[in-house]
mmCIF file of the C-alpha atoms, coordinates in Angstrom:
data_MODEL
# 
_entry.id   MODEL 
# 
loop_
_atom_site.group_PDB 
_atom_site.id 
_atom_site.type_symbol 
_atom_site.label_atom_id 
_atom_site.label_alt_id 
_atom_site.label_comp_id 
_atom_site.label_asym_id 
_atom_site.label_entity_id 
_atom_site.label_seq_id 
_atom_site.pdbx_PDB_ins_code 
_atom_site.Cartn_x 
_atom_site.Cartn_y 
_atom_site.Cartn_z 
_atom_site.occupancy 
_atom_site.B_iso_or_equiv 
_atom_site.pdbx_formal_charge 
_atom_site.auth_seq_id 
_atom_site.auth_comp_id 
_atom_site.auth_asym_id 
_atom_site.auth_atom_id 
_atom_site.pdbx_PDB_model_num 
ATOM 1   C CA . ALA A 1 1   ? 140.364 66.286 29.227 1.00 0.00 ? 1   ALA A CA 1 
ATOM 2   C CA . GLU A 1 2   ? 141.434 66.916 32.818 1.00 0.00 ? 2   GLU A CA 1 
ATOM 3   C CA . GLY A 1 3   ? 137.858 67.900 33.684 1.00 0.00 ? 3   GLY A CA 1 
ATOM 4   C CA . ARG A 1 4   ? 136.621 64.481 32.577 1.00 0.00 ? 4   ARG A CA 1 
ATOM 5   C CA . VAL A 1 5   ? 139.454 62.570 34.274 1.00 0.00 ? 5   VAL A CA 1 
ATOM 6   C CA . MET A 1 6   ? 138.696 63.795 37.802 1.00 0.00 ? 6   MET A CA 1 
ATOM 7   C CA . PRO A 1 7   ? 134.983 62.799 37.824 1.00 0.00 ? 7   PRO A CA 1 
ATOM 8   C CA . ASP A 1 8   ? 135.941 59.390 36.430 1.00 0.00 ? 8   ASP A CA 1 
ATOM 9   C CA . LEU A 1 9   ? 138.567 59.067 39.127 1.00 0.00 ? 9   LEU A CA 1 
ATOM 10  C CA . TYR A 1 10  ? 135.942 59.605 41.836 1.00 0.00 ? 10  TYR A CA 1 
ATOM 11  C CA . LYS A 1 11  ? 133.431 57.292 40.184 1.00 0.00 ? 11  LYS A CA 1 
ATOM 12  C CA . LYS A 1 12  ? 135.959 54.459 40.005 1.00 0.00 ? 12  LYS A CA 1 
ATOM 13  C CA . ALA A 1 13  ? 137.172 54.887 43.605 1.00 0.00 ? 13  ALA A CA 1 
ATOM 14  C CA . HIS A 1 14  ? 135.282 51.812 44.811 1.00 0.00 ? 14  HIS A CA 1 
ATOM 15  C CA . VAL A 1 15  ? 137.523 51.128 47.817 1.00 0.00 ? 15  VAL A CA 1 
ATOM 16  C CA . THR A 1 16  ? 137.145 54.713 48.998 1.00 0.00 ? 16  THR A CA 1 
ATOM 17  C CA . HIS A 1 17  ? 133.367 54.424 48.684 1.00 0.00 ? 17  HIS A CA 1 
ATOM 18  C CA . VAL A 1 18  ? 133.379 51.202 50.715 1.00 0.00 ? 18  VAL A CA 1 
ATOM 19  C CA . LEU A 1 19  ? 135.545 52.764 53.429 1.00 0.00 ? 19  LEU A CA 1 
ATOM 20  C CA . ILE A 1 20  ? 133.229 55.765 53.713 1.00 0.00 ? 20  ILE A CA 1 
ATOM 21  C CA . ILE A 1 21  ? 130.140 53.557 53.865 1.00 0.00 ? 21  ILE A CA 1 
ATOM 22  C CA . LEU A 1 22  ? 131.769 51.320 56.482 1.00 0.00 ? 22  LEU A CA 1 
ATOM 23  C CA . ASN A 1 23  ? 132.630 54.293 58.695 1.00 0.00 ? 23  ASN A CA 1 
ATOM 24  C CA . ILE A 1 24  ? 129.086 55.643 58.383 1.00 0.00 ? 24  ILE A CA 1 
ATOM 25  C CA . LEU A 1 25  ? 127.549 52.248 59.196 1.00 0.00 ? 25  LEU A CA 1 
ATOM 26  C CA . VAL A 1 26  ? 129.707 51.924 62.308 1.00 0.00 ? 26  VAL A CA 1 
ATOM 27  C CA . PHE A 1 27  ? 128.658 55.436 63.342 1.00 0.00 ? 27  PHE A CA 1 
ATOM 28  C CA . ILE A 1 28  ? 124.982 54.555 62.878 1.00 0.00 ? 28  ILE A CA 1 
ATOM 29  C CA . LEU A 1 29  ? 125.531 51.452 65.019 1.00 0.00 ? 29  LEU A CA 1 
ATOM 30  C CA . GLU A 1 30  ? 127.145 53.607 67.709 1.00 0.00 ? 30  GLU A CA 1 
ATOM 31  C CA . GLU A 1 31  ? 124.120 55.916 67.704 1.00 0.00 ? 31  GLU A CA 1 
ATOM 32  C CA . MET A 1 32  ? 121.664 53.010 67.819 1.00 0.00 ? 32  MET A CA 1 
ATOM 33  C CA . LEU A 1 33  ? 123.431 51.457 70.809 1.00 0.00 ? 33  LEU A CA 1 
ATOM 34  C CA . GLY A 1 34  ? 123.380 54.620 72.881 1.00 0.00 ? 34  GLY A CA 1 
ATOM 35  C CA . GLY A 1 35  ? 125.359 57.366 71.169 1.00 0.00 ? 35  GLY A CA 1 
ATOM 36  C CA . SER A 1 36  ? 128.694 57.875 69.444 1.00 0.00 ? 36  SER A CA 1 
ATOM 37  C CA . GLU A 1 37  ? 129.947 59.897 72.419 1.00 0.00 ? 37  GLU A CA 1 
ATOM 38  C CA . ASN A 1 38  ? 128.850 57.316 74.976 1.00 0.00 ? 38  ASN A CA 1 
ATOM 39  C CA . PHE A 1 39  ? 132.006 55.711 76.392 1.00 0.00 ? 39  PHE A CA 1 
ATOM 40  C CA . ALA A 1 40  ? 130.224 52.483 77.334 1.00 0.00 ? 40  ALA A CA 1 
ATOM 41  C CA . VAL A 1 41  ? 129.197 52.108 73.701 1.00 0.00 ? 41  VAL A CA 1 
ATOM 42  C CA . ALA A 1 42  ? 132.705 53.012 72.552 1.00 0.00 ? 42  ALA A CA 1 
ATOM 43  C CA . VAL A 1 43  ? 134.264 50.366 74.788 1.00 0.00 ? 43  VAL A CA 1 
ATOM 44  C CA . ARG A 1 44  ? 131.765 47.788 73.604 1.00 0.00 ? 44  ARG A CA 1 
ATOM 45  C CA . LEU A 1 45  ? 132.478 48.441 69.927 1.00 0.00 ? 45  LEU A CA 1 
ATOM 46  C CA . GLY A 1 46  ? 136.275 48.492 70.177 1.00 0.00 ? 46  GLY A CA 1 
ATOM 47  C CA . VAL A 1 47  ? 137.579 51.954 71.050 1.00 0.00 ? 47  VAL A CA 1 
ATOM 48  C CA . PHE A 1 48  ? 141.355 52.347 71.498 1.00 0.00 ? 48  PHE A CA 1 
ATOM 49  C CA . TYR A 1 49  ? 142.390 52.163 75.158 1.00 0.00 ? 49  TYR A CA 1 
ATOM 50  C CA . PRO A 1 50  ? 145.891 50.989 76.177 1.00 0.00 ? 50  PRO A CA 1 
ATOM 51  C CA . PRO A 1 51  ? 144.975 49.123 79.386 1.00 0.00 ? 51  PRO A CA 1 
ATOM 52  C CA . TYR A 1 52  ? 142.396 47.003 77.546 1.00 0.00 ? 52  TYR A CA 1 
ATOM 53  C CA . ILE A 1 53  ? 144.857 46.311 74.745 1.00 0.00 ? 53  ILE A CA 1 
ATOM 54  C CA . LEU A 1 54  ? 147.838 45.431 76.935 1.00 0.00 ? 54  LEU A CA 1 
ATOM 55  C CA . GLU A 1 55  ? 146.202 43.904 80.016 1.00 0.00 ? 55  GLU A CA 1 
ATOM 56  C CA . ARG A 1 56  ? 143.236 42.183 78.385 1.00 0.00 ? 56  ARG A CA 1 
ATOM 57  C CA . HIS A 1 57  ? 145.134 41.498 75.134 1.00 0.00 ? 57  HIS A CA 1 
ATOM 58  C CA . GLU A 1 58  ? 142.311 43.044 73.091 1.00 0.00 ? 58  GLU A CA 1 
ATOM 59  C CA . TRP A 1 59  ? 144.581 43.817 70.142 1.00 0.00 ? 59  TRP A CA 1 
ATOM 60  C CA . TYR A 1 60  ? 141.628 44.085 67.772 1.00 0.00 ? 60  TYR A CA 1 
ATOM 61  C CA . ARG A 1 61  ? 141.078 47.580 69.194 1.00 0.00 ? 61  ARG A CA 1 
ATOM 62  C CA . LEU A 1 62  ? 144.064 48.770 67.165 1.00 0.00 ? 62  LEU A CA 1 
ATOM 63  C CA . ILE A 1 63  ? 141.923 48.200 64.051 1.00 0.00 ? 63  ILE A CA 1 
ATOM 64  C CA . THR A 1 64  ? 138.306 48.611 65.190 1.00 0.00 ? 64  THR A CA 1 
ATOM 65  C CA . SER A 1 65  ? 138.977 52.070 66.648 1.00 0.00 ? 65  SER A CA 1 
ATOM 66  C CA . MET A 1 66  ? 139.963 53.270 63.164 1.00 0.00 ? 66  MET A CA 1 
ATOM 67  C CA . PHE A 1 67  ? 136.337 52.954 62.062 1.00 0.00 ? 67  PHE A CA 1 
ATOM 68  C CA . MET A 1 68  ? 134.757 54.622 65.104 1.00 0.00 ? 68  MET A CA 1 
ATOM 69  C CA . HIS A 1 69  ? 134.116 58.324 65.655 1.00 0.00 ? 69  HIS A CA 1 
ATOM 70  C CA . PHE A 1 70  ? 133.061 60.562 68.537 1.00 0.00 ? 70  PHE A CA 1 
ATOM 71  C CA . GLY A 1 71  ? 130.207 62.692 67.223 1.00 0.00 ? 71  GLY A CA 1 
ATOM 72  C CA . ALA A 1 72  ? 128.937 63.725 63.789 1.00 0.00 ? 72  ALA A CA 1 
ATOM 73  C CA . GLU A 1 73  ? 131.518 66.496 63.370 1.00 0.00 ? 73  GLU A CA 1 
ATOM 74  C CA . HIS A 1 74  ? 134.366 64.036 63.930 1.00 0.00 ? 74  HIS A CA 1 
ATOM 75  C CA . LEU A 1 75  ? 132.909 61.615 61.386 1.00 0.00 ? 75  LEU A CA 1 
ATOM 76  C CA . GLY A 1 76  ? 132.009 64.312 58.877 1.00 0.00 ? 76  GLY A CA 1 
ATOM 77  C CA . SER A 1 77  ? 135.400 66.016 58.827 1.00 0.00 ? 77  SER A CA 1 
ATOM 78  C CA . ASN A 1 78  ? 137.220 62.713 58.395 1.00 0.00 ? 78  ASN A CA 1 
ATOM 79  C CA . MET A 1 79  ? 134.919 61.445 55.655 1.00 0.00 ? 79  MET A CA 1 
ATOM 80  C CA . ILE A 1 80  ? 135.282 64.707 53.714 1.00 0.00 ? 80  ILE A CA 1 
ATOM 81  C CA . SER A 1 81  ? 139.053 64.237 53.909 1.00 0.00 ? 81  SER A CA 1 
ATOM 82  C CA . LEU A 1 82  ? 138.771 60.650 52.731 1.00 0.00 ? 82  LEU A CA 1 
ATOM 83  C CA . PHE A 1 83  ? 136.482 61.636 49.857 1.00 0.00 ? 83  PHE A CA 1 
ATOM 84  C CA . VAL A 1 84  ? 138.729 64.408 48.519 1.00 0.00 ? 84  VAL A CA 1 
ATOM 85  C CA . ILE A 1 85  ? 142.090 62.588 48.600 1.00 0.00 ? 85  ILE A CA 1 
ATOM 86  C CA . GLY A 1 86  ? 141.226 58.873 48.797 1.00 0.00 ? 86  GLY A CA 1 
ATOM 87  C CA . PRO A 1 87  ? 140.267 58.469 45.118 1.00 0.00 ? 87  PRO A CA 1 
ATOM 88  C CA . TYR A 1 88  ? 143.536 59.984 43.927 1.00 0.00 ? 88  TYR A CA 1 
ATOM 89  C CA . VAL A 1 89  ? 145.635 57.698 46.151 1.00 0.00 ? 89  VAL A CA 1 
ATOM 90  C CA . GLU A 1 90  ? 143.516 54.713 45.144 1.00 0.00 ? 90  GLU A CA 1 
ATOM 91  C CA . HIS A 1 91  ? 144.138 55.585 41.490 1.00 0.00 ? 91  HIS A CA 1 
ATOM 92  C CA . MET A 1 92  ? 147.893 55.988 41.975 1.00 0.00 ? 92  MET A CA 1 
ATOM 93  C CA . LEU A 1 93  ? 148.518 52.915 44.120 1.00 0.00 ? 93  LEU A CA 1 
ATOM 94  C CA . GLY A 1 94  ? 145.819 50.507 42.950 1.00 0.00 ? 94  GLY A CA 1 
ATOM 95  C CA . ARG A 1 95  ? 143.120 49.037 45.170 1.00 0.00 ? 95  ARG A CA 1 
ATOM 96  C CA . ILE A 1 96  ? 145.100 46.385 47.044 1.00 0.00 ? 96  ILE A CA 1 
ATOM 97  C CA . SER A 1 97  ? 148.058 48.655 47.825 1.00 0.00 ? 97  SER A CA 1 
ATOM 98  C CA . TYR A 1 98  ? 145.641 51.442 48.782 1.00 0.00 ? 98  TYR A CA 1 
ATOM 99  C CA . ILE A 1 99  ? 143.859 49.224 51.319 1.00 0.00 ? 99  ILE A CA 1 
ATOM 100 C CA . PHE A 1 100 ? 147.219 48.103 52.705 1.00 0.00 ? 100 PHE A CA 1 
ATOM 101 C CA . VAL A 1 101 ? 148.533 51.671 53.077 1.00 0.00 ? 101 VAL A CA 1 
ATOM 102 C CA . TYR A 1 102 ? 145.273 52.909 54.627 1.00 0.00 ? 102 TYR A CA 1 
ATOM 103 C CA . LEU A 1 103 ? 145.091 50.150 57.240 1.00 0.00 ? 103 LEU A CA 1 
ATOM 104 C CA . PHE A 1 104 ? 148.810 50.184 58.004 1.00 0.00 ? 104 PHE A CA 1 
ATOM 105 C CA . SER A 1 105 ? 148.748 53.963 58.463 1.00 0.00 ? 105 SER A CA 1 
ATOM 106 C CA . GLY A 1 106 ? 145.892 53.742 60.935 1.00 0.00 ? 106 GLY A CA 1 
ATOM 107 C CA . LEU A 1 107 ? 147.629 50.878 62.708 1.00 0.00 ? 107 LEU A CA 1 
ATOM 108 C CA . SER A 1 108 ? 150.910 52.829 62.834 1.00 0.00 ? 108 SER A CA 1 
ATOM 109 C CA . GLY A 1 109 ? 149.139 55.773 64.426 1.00 0.00 ? 109 GLY A CA 1 
ATOM 110 C CA . ASN A 1 110 ? 147.611 53.561 67.092 1.00 0.00 ? 110 ASN A CA 1 
ATOM 111 C CA . LEU A 1 111 ? 150.846 51.678 67.762 1.00 0.00 ? 111 LEU A CA 1 
ATOM 112 C CA . LEU A 1 112 ? 152.774 54.931 68.235 1.00 0.00 ? 112 LEU A CA 1 
ATOM 113 C CA . THR A 1 113 ? 150.020 56.162 70.543 1.00 0.00 ? 113 THR A CA 1 
ATOM 114 C CA . LEU A 1 114 ? 150.190 52.911 72.488 1.00 0.00 ? 114 LEU A CA 1 
ATOM 115 C CA . LEU A 1 115 ? 153.946 53.312 72.911 1.00 0.00 ? 115 LEU A CA 1 
ATOM 116 C CA . VAL A 1 116 ? 153.805 56.991 73.905 1.00 0.00 ? 116 VAL A CA 1 
ATOM 117 C CA . GLU A 1 117 ? 150.917 56.569 76.344 1.00 0.00 ? 117 GLU A CA 1 
ATOM 118 C CA . THR A 1 118 ? 152.471 53.474 77.920 1.00 0.00 ? 118 THR A CA 1 
ATOM 119 C CA . ILE A 1 119 ? 155.730 55.352 78.527 1.00 0.00 ? 119 ILE A CA 1 
ATOM 120 C CA . SER A 1 120 ? 154.009 58.500 79.799 1.00 0.00 ? 120 SER A CA 1 
ATOM 121 C CA . GLY A 1 121 ? 151.350 56.666 81.810 1.00 0.00 ? 121 GLY A CA 1 
ATOM 122 C CA . ASP A 1 122 ? 148.738 59.083 80.457 1.00 0.00 ? 122 ASP A CA 1 
ATOM 123 C CA . MET A 1 123 ? 146.138 56.663 79.084 1.00 0.00 ? 123 MET A CA 1 
ATOM 124 C CA . SER A 1 124 ? 143.125 57.853 77.101 1.00 0.00 ? 124 SER A CA 1 
ATOM 125 C CA . PHE A 1 125 ? 140.302 56.605 74.917 1.00 0.00 ? 125 PHE A CA 1 
ATOM 126 C CA . SER A 1 126 ? 140.671 57.440 71.228 1.00 0.00 ? 126 SER A CA 1 
ATOM 127 C CA . ALA A 1 127 ? 139.068 56.595 67.915 1.00 0.00 ? 127 ALA A CA 1 
ATOM 128 C CA . GLY A 1 128 ? 138.812 57.837 64.366 1.00 0.00 ? 128 GLY A CA 1 
ATOM 129 C CA . ALA A 1 129 ? 140.238 57.530 60.874 1.00 0.00 ? 129 ALA A CA 1 
ATOM 130 C CA . SER A 1 130 ? 142.643 60.466 61.255 1.00 0.00 ? 130 SER A CA 1 
ATOM 131 C CA . GLY A 1 131 ? 145.761 58.293 61.498 1.00 0.00 ? 131 GLY A CA 1 
ATOM 132 C CA . ALA A 1 132 ? 144.874 56.486 58.284 1.00 0.00 ? 132 ALA A CA 1 
ATOM 133 C CA . LEU A 1 133 ? 144.030 59.778 56.578 1.00 0.00 ? 133 LEU A CA 1 
ATOM 134 C CA . CYS A 1 134 ? 147.356 61.315 57.588 1.00 0.00 ? 134 CYS A CA 1 
ATOM 135 C CA . GLY A 1 135 ? 148.911 58.247 55.995 1.00 0.00 ? 135 GLY A CA 1 
ATOM 136 C CA . LEU A 1 136 ? 147.202 59.142 52.724 1.00 0.00 ? 136 LEU A CA 1 
ATOM 137 C CA . VAL A 1 137 ? 148.664 62.638 52.981 1.00 0.00 ? 137 VAL A CA 1 
ATOM 138 C CA . GLY A 1 138 ? 152.034 60.965 53.494 1.00 0.00 ? 138 GLY A CA 1 
ATOM 139 C CA . VAL A 1 139 ? 151.537 59.116 50.215 1.00 0.00 ? 139 VAL A CA 1 
ATOM 140 C CA . PHE A 1 140 ? 151.560 62.429 48.352 1.00 0.00 ? 140 PHE A CA 1 
ATOM 141 C CA . ILE A 1 141 ? 154.887 63.346 49.939 1.00 0.00 ? 141 ILE A CA 1 
ATOM 142 C CA . ILE A 1 142 ? 156.361 60.090 48.646 1.00 0.00 ? 142 ILE A CA 1 
ATOM 143 C CA . LEU A 1 143 ? 154.765 60.571 45.213 1.00 0.00 ? 143 LEU A CA 1 
ATOM 144 C CA . ILE A 1 144 ? 156.493 63.954 44.980 1.00 0.00 ? 144 ILE A CA 1 
ATOM 145 C CA . ILE A 1 145 ? 159.832 62.428 46.039 1.00 0.00 ? 145 ILE A CA 1 
ATOM 146 C CA . PHE A 1 146 ? 159.417 59.631 43.476 1.00 0.00 ? 146 PHE A CA 1 
ATOM 147 C CA . LYS A 1 147 ? 158.291 62.223 40.899 1.00 0.00 ? 147 LYS A CA 1 
ATOM 148 C CA . MET A 1 148 ? 155.182 60.168 40.146 1.00 0.00 ? 148 MET A CA 1 
ATOM 149 C CA . ILE A 1 149 ? 152.457 62.815 40.283 1.00 0.00 ? 149 ILE A CA 1 
ATOM 150 C CA . ARG A 1 150 ? 150.313 62.343 37.184 1.00 0.00 ? 150 ARG A CA 1 
ATOM 151 C CA . GLY A 1 151 ? 148.437 65.235 35.662 1.00 0.00 ? 151 GLY A CA 1 
ATOM 152 C CA . SER A 1 152 ? 147.709 68.333 37.734 1.00 0.00 ? 152 SER A CA 1 
ATOM 153 C CA . PHE A 1 153 ? 148.738 68.190 41.400 1.00 0.00 ? 153 PHE A CA 1 
ATOM 154 C CA . PRO A 1 154 ? 145.615 68.042 43.633 1.00 0.00 ? 154 PRO A CA 1 
ATOM 155 C CA . GLY A 1 155 ? 146.953 70.709 45.994 1.00 0.00 ? 155 GLY A CA 1 
ATOM 156 C CA . LYS A 1 156 ? 143.532 72.127 46.886 1.00 0.00 ? 156 LYS A CA 1 
ATOM 157 C CA . ASN A 1 157 ? 142.236 68.662 47.738 1.00 0.00 ? 157 ASN A CA 1 
ATOM 158 C CA . ILE A 1 158 ? 145.201 67.960 49.992 1.00 0.00 ? 158 ILE A CA 1 
ATOM 159 C CA . ALA A 1 159 ? 144.846 71.328 51.716 1.00 0.00 ? 159 ALA A CA 1 
ATOM 160 C CA . LEU A 1 160 ? 141.130 70.722 52.312 1.00 0.00 ? 160 LEU A CA 1 
ATOM 161 C CA . ALA A 1 161 ? 141.851 67.232 53.650 1.00 0.00 ? 161 ALA A CA 1 
ATOM 162 C CA . ILE A 1 162 ? 144.484 68.538 56.080 1.00 0.00 ? 162 ILE A CA 1 
ATOM 163 C CA . ILE A 1 163 ? 142.140 71.293 57.289 1.00 0.00 ? 163 ILE A CA 1 
ATOM 164 C CA . CYS A 1 164 ? 139.353 68.767 57.877 1.00 0.00 ? 164 CYS A CA 1 
ATOM 165 C CA . ILE A 1 165 ? 141.710 66.398 59.701 1.00 0.00 ? 165 ILE A CA 1 
ATOM 166 C CA . LEU A 1 166 ? 143.072 69.112 61.991 1.00 0.00 ? 166 LEU A CA 1 
ATOM 167 C CA . ALA A 1 167 ? 139.944 71.262 62.445 1.00 0.00 ? 167 ALA A CA 1 
ATOM 168 C CA . PRO A 1 168 ? 138.351 69.130 65.200 1.00 0.00 ? 168 PRO A CA 1 
ATOM 169 C CA . GLY A 1 169 ? 141.586 69.435 67.191 1.00 0.00 ? 169 GLY A CA 1 
ATOM 170 C CA . ILE A 1 170 ? 141.670 73.239 67.311 1.00 0.00 ? 170 ILE A CA 1 
ATOM 171 C CA . GLY A 1 171 ? 141.284 74.139 70.965 1.00 0.00 ? 171 GLY A CA 1 
ATOM 172 C CA . ASN A 1 172 ? 140.673 70.500 71.868 1.00 0.00 ? 172 ASN A CA 1 
ATOM 173 C CA . SER A 1 173 ? 143.476 68.945 73.902 1.00 0.00 ? 173 SER A CA 1 
ATOM 174 C CA . SER A 1 174 ? 141.834 65.501 73.749 1.00 0.00 ? 174 SER A CA 1 
ATOM 175 C CA . ILE A 1 175 ? 142.623 65.050 70.039 1.00 0.00 ? 175 ILE A CA 1 
ATOM 176 C CA . ASN A 1 176 ? 145.248 62.350 69.504 1.00 0.00 ? 176 ASN A CA 1 
ATOM 177 C CA . LEU A 1 177 ? 148.022 64.151 67.612 1.00 0.00 ? 177 LEU A CA 1 
ATOM 178 C CA . THR A 1 178 ? 150.358 61.205 68.178 1.00 0.00 ? 178 THR A CA 1 
ATOM 179 C CA . ALA A 1 179 ? 148.132 59.065 65.945 1.00 0.00 ? 179 ALA A CA 1 
ATOM 180 C CA . HIS A 1 180 ? 148.331 61.738 63.255 1.00 0.00 ? 180 HIS A CA 1 
ATOM 181 C CA . ILE A 1 181 ? 152.129 61.666 63.315 1.00 0.00 ? 181 ILE A CA 1 
ATOM 182 C CA . GLY A 1 182 ? 152.269 57.872 63.414 1.00 0.00 ? 182 GLY A CA 1 
ATOM 183 C CA . GLY A 1 183 ? 149.823 57.630 60.527 1.00 0.00 ? 183 GLY A CA 1 
ATOM 184 C CA . LEU A 1 184 ? 151.807 60.100 58.431 1.00 0.00 ? 184 LEU A CA 1 
ATOM 185 C CA . ILE A 1 185 ? 155.006 58.120 58.984 1.00 0.00 ? 185 ILE A CA 1 
ATOM 186 C CA . GLY A 1 186 ? 153.238 54.819 58.311 1.00 0.00 ? 186 GLY A CA 1 
ATOM 187 C CA . GLY A 1 187 ? 151.767 56.098 55.059 1.00 0.00 ? 187 GLY A CA 1 
ATOM 188 C CA . MET A 1 188 ? 155.101 57.400 53.865 1.00 0.00 ? 188 MET A CA 1 
ATOM 189 C CA . LEU A 1 189 ? 156.923 54.163 54.684 1.00 0.00 ? 189 LEU A CA 1 
ATOM 190 C CA . THR A 1 190 ? 154.384 51.780 53.157 1.00 0.00 ? 190 THR A CA 1 
ATOM 191 C CA . SER A 1 191 ? 153.841 53.801 49.988 1.00 0.00 ? 191 SER A CA 1 
ATOM 192 C CA . ALA A 1 192 ? 157.609 54.163 49.556 1.00 0.00 ? 192 ALA A CA 1 
ATOM 193 C CA . VAL A 1 193 ? 157.981 50.387 49.785 1.00 0.00 ? 193 VAL A CA 1 
ATOM 194 C CA . VAL A 1 194 ? 155.100 49.785 47.368 1.00 0.00 ? 194 VAL A CA 1 
ATOM 195 C CA . LEU A 1 195 ? 156.450 52.233 44.797 1.00 0.00 ? 195 LEU A CA 1 
ATOM 196 C CA . ALA A 1 196 ? 160.059 51.048 45.181 1.00 0.00 ? 196 ALA A CA 1 
ATOM 197 C CA . VAL A 1 197 ? 159.013 47.426 44.618 1.00 0.00 ? 197 VAL A CA 1 
ATOM 198 C CA . ARG A 1 198 ? 157.052 48.458 41.523 1.00 0.00 ? 198 ARG A CA 1 
ATOM 199 C CA . LYS A 1 199 ? 160.079 50.263 40.112 1.00 0.00 ? 199 LYS A CA 1 
ATOM 200 C CA . LEU A 1 200 ? 162.279 47.221 40.726 1.00 0.00 ? 200 LEU A CA 1 
ATOM 201 C CA . VAL A 1 201 ? 159.750 44.880 39.085 1.00 0.00 ? 201 VAL A CA 1 
ATOM 202 C CA . ALA A 1 202 ? 159.381 47.224 36.090 1.00 0.00 ? 202 ALA A CA 1 
ATOM 203 C CA . ALA A 1 203 ? 163.167 47.457 35.746 1.00 0.00 ? 203 ALA A CA 1 
ATOM 204 C CA . ALA A 1 204 ? 163.512 43.673 35.945 1.00 0.00 ? 204 ALA A CA 1 
ATOM 205 C CA . LYS A 1 205 ? 160.914 43.208 33.207 1.00 0.00 ? 205 LYS A CA 1 
ATOM 206 C CA . ARG A 1 206 ? 162.693 45.701 30.973 1.00 0.00 ? 206 ARG A CA 1 
ATOM 207 C CA . GLY A 1 207 ? 166.054 44.107 31.633 1.00 0.00 ? 207 GLY A CA 1 
# 
């Protein structure tokens, strides 16, 4: 039975499919406009950069940068991560809550980065879905705490996702680890709120 459940889970992960397609389309657009590692293109499409956000008030960059990637390896590793753990989180939380947690996690990662880089004065360009993906990993931590893991625990999937998220950063000091931490915290907080509200609603209906 478990063997049939997992394929169904991936087939029904429509939000995850849309997110992957959206990231790929943005990457194709980057390449068409001059290259995904071209900073002029990155700035044009909404890369994260504190001075532009704070001085020009281009707050949209907190969101647009989540769907941009620097190079095929960056995109590929993140999309593999999203594919292996996204469907499970989508199944556990439901589509609307999943979208909310994904976006809030990415936003949390960028906001923490904005704070840290503003304080340190060390400003840098950054982009990618890693913050949002770390948020999805955070969801599993909360699911364990809430004892809500259904069926077999997808430990191998989580391990693969973490490896893919961190692999591009090995030996690369330019990787934004702050966004990873912020995303993890954001995912844990939002999923905890979502699950706590559900428990309260369920208890109210029973009572």
